[in-house]
mmCIF file with all atom_site columns, C-alpha atoms in Angstrom:
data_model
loop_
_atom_site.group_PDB
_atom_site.id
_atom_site.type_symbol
_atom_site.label_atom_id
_atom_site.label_alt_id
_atom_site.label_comp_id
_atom_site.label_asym_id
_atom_site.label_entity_id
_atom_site.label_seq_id
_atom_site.pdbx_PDB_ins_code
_atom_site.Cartn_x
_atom_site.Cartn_y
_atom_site.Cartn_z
_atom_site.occupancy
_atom_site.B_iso_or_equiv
_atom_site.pdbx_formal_charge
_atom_site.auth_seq_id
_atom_site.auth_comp_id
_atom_site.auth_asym_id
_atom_site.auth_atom_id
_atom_site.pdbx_PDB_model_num
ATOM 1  C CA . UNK A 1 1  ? 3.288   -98.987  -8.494  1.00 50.00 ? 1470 UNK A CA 1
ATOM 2  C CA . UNK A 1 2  ? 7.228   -99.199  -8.454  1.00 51.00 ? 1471 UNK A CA 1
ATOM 3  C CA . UNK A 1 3  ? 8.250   -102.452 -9.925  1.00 59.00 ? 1472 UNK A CA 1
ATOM 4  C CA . UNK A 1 4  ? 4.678   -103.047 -12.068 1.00 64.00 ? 1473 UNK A CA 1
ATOM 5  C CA . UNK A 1 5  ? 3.448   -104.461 -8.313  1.00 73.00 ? 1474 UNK A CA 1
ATOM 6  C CA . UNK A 1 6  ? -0.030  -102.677 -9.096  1.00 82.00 ? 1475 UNK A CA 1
ATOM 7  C CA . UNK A 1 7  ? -1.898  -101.717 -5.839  1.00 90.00 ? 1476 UNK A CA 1
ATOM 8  C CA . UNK A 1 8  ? -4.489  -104.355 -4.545  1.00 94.00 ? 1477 UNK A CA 1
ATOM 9  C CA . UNK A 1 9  ? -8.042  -103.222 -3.838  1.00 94.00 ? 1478 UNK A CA 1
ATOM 10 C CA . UNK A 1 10 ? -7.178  -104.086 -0.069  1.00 95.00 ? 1479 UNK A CA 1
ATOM 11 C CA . UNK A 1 11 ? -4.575  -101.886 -0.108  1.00 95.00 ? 1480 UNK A CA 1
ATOM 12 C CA . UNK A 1 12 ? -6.411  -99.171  -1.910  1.00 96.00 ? 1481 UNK A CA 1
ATOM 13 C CA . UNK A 1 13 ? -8.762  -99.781  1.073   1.00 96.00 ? 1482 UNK A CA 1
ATOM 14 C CA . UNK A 1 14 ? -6.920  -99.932  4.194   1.00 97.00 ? 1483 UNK A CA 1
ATOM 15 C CA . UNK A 1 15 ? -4.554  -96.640  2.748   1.00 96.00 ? 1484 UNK A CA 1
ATOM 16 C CA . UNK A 1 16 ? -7.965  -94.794  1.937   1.00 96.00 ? 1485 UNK A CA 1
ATOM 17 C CA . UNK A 1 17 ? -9.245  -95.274  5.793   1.00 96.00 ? 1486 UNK A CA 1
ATOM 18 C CA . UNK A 1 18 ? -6.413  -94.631  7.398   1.00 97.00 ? 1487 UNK A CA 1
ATOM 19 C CA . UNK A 1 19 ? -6.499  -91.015  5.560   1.00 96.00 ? 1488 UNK A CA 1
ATOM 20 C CA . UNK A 1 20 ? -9.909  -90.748  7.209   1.00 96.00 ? 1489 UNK A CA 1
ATOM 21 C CA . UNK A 1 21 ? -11.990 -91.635  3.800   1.00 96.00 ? 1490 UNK A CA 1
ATOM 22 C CA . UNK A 1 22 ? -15.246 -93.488  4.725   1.00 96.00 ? 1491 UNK A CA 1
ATOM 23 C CA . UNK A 1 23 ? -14.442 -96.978  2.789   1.00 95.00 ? 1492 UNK A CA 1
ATOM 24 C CA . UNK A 1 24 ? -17.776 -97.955  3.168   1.00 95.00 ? 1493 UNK A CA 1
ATOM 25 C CA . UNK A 1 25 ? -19.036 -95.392  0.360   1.00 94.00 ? 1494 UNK A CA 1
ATOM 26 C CA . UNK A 1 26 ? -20.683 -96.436  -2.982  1.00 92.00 ? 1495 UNK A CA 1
ATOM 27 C CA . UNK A 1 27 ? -17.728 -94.239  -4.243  1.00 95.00 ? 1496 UNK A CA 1
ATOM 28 C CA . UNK A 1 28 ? -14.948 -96.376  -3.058  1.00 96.00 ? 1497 UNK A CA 1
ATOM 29 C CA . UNK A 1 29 ? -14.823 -98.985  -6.562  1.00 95.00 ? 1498 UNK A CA 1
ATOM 30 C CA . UNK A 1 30 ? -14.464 -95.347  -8.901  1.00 96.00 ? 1499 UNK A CA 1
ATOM 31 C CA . UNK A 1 31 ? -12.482 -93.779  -6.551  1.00 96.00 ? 1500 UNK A CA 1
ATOM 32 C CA . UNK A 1 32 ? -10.067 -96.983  -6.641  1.00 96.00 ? 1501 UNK A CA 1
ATOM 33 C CA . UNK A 1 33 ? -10.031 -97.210  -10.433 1.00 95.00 ? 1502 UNK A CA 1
ATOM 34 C CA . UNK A 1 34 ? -9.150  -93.674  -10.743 1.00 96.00 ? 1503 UNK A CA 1
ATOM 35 C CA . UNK A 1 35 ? -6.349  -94.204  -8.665  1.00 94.00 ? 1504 UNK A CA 1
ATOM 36 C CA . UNK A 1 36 ? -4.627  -97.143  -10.032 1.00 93.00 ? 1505 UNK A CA 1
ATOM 37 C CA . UNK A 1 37 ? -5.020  -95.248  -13.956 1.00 92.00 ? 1506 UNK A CA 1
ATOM 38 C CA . UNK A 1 38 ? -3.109  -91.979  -12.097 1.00 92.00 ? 1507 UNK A CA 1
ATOM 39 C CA . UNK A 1 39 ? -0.776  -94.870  -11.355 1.00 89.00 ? 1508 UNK A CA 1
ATOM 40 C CA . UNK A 1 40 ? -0.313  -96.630  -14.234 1.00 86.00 ? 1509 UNK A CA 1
ATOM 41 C CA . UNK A 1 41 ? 0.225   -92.892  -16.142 1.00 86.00 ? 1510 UNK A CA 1
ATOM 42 C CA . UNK A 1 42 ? 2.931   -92.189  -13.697 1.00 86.00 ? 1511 UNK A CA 1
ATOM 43 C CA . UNK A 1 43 ? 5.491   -95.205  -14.542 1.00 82.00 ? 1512 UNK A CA 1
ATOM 44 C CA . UNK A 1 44 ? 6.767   -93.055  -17.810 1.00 84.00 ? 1513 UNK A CA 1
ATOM 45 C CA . UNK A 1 45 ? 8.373   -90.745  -14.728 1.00 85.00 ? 1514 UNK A CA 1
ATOM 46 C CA . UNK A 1 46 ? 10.495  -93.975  -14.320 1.00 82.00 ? 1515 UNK A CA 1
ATOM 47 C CA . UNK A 1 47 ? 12.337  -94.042  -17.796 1.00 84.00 ? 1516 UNK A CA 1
ATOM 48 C CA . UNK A 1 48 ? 13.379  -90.462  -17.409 1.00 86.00 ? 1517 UNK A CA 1
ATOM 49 C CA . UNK A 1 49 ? 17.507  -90.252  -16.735 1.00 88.00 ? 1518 UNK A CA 1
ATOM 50 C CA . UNK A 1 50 ? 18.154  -88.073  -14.401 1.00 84.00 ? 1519 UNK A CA 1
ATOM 51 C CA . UNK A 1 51 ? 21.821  -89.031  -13.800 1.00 88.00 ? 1520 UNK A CA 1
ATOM 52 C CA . UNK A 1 52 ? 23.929  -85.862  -13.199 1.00 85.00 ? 1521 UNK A CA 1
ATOM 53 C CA . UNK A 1 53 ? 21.106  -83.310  -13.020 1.00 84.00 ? 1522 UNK A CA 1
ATOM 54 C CA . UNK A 1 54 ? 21.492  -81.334  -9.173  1.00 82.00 ? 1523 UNK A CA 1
ATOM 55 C CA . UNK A 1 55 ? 18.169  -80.423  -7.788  1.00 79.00 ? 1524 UNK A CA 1
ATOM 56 C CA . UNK A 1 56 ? 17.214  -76.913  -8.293  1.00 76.00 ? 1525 UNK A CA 1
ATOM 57 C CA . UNK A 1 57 ? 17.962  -74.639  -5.462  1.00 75.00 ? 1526 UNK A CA 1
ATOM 58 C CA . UNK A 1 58 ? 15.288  -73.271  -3.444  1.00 77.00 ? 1527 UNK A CA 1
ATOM 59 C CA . UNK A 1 59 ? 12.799  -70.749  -4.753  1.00 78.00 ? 1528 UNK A CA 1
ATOM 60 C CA . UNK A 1 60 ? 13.345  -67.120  -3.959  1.00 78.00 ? 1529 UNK A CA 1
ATOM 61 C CA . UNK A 1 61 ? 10.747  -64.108  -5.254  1.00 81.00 ? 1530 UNK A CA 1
ATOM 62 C CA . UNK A 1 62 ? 12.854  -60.863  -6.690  1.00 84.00 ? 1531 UNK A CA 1
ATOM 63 C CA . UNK A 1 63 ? 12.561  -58.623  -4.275  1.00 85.00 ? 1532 UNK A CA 1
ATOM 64 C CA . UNK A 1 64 ? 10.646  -55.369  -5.761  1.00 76.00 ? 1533 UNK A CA 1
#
């Protein structure tokens, strides 16, 4: 999480049942784990400088 606040199990919990998940579940401790290690692999993205670089503009197919 931004600023190495890491995401509390409550948290994990009251995000997962508002998106309709079934907290309840046997699968809710893996399910929780998994998540906070896709976290924790995502805080490189923060050390990447991206000062300067435009956004790329919108994609458009070649027209055939």
């Amino acid at each position: 999480m931004r600023d190495g606040t890491p995401l509390t199990k409550d948290s994990f919990l009251y995000l997962a049942k508002e998106a309709g998940l079934d907290t309840s579940s046997p699968h809710m401790d893996e399910l929780y784990q998994y998540v906070r290690s896709v976290l924790a692999g995502l805080q490189s993205l923060h050390r990447l400088d991206v000062d300067g670089i435009e956004p790329d503009m919108a994609f458009i197919p070649a027209q055939e």
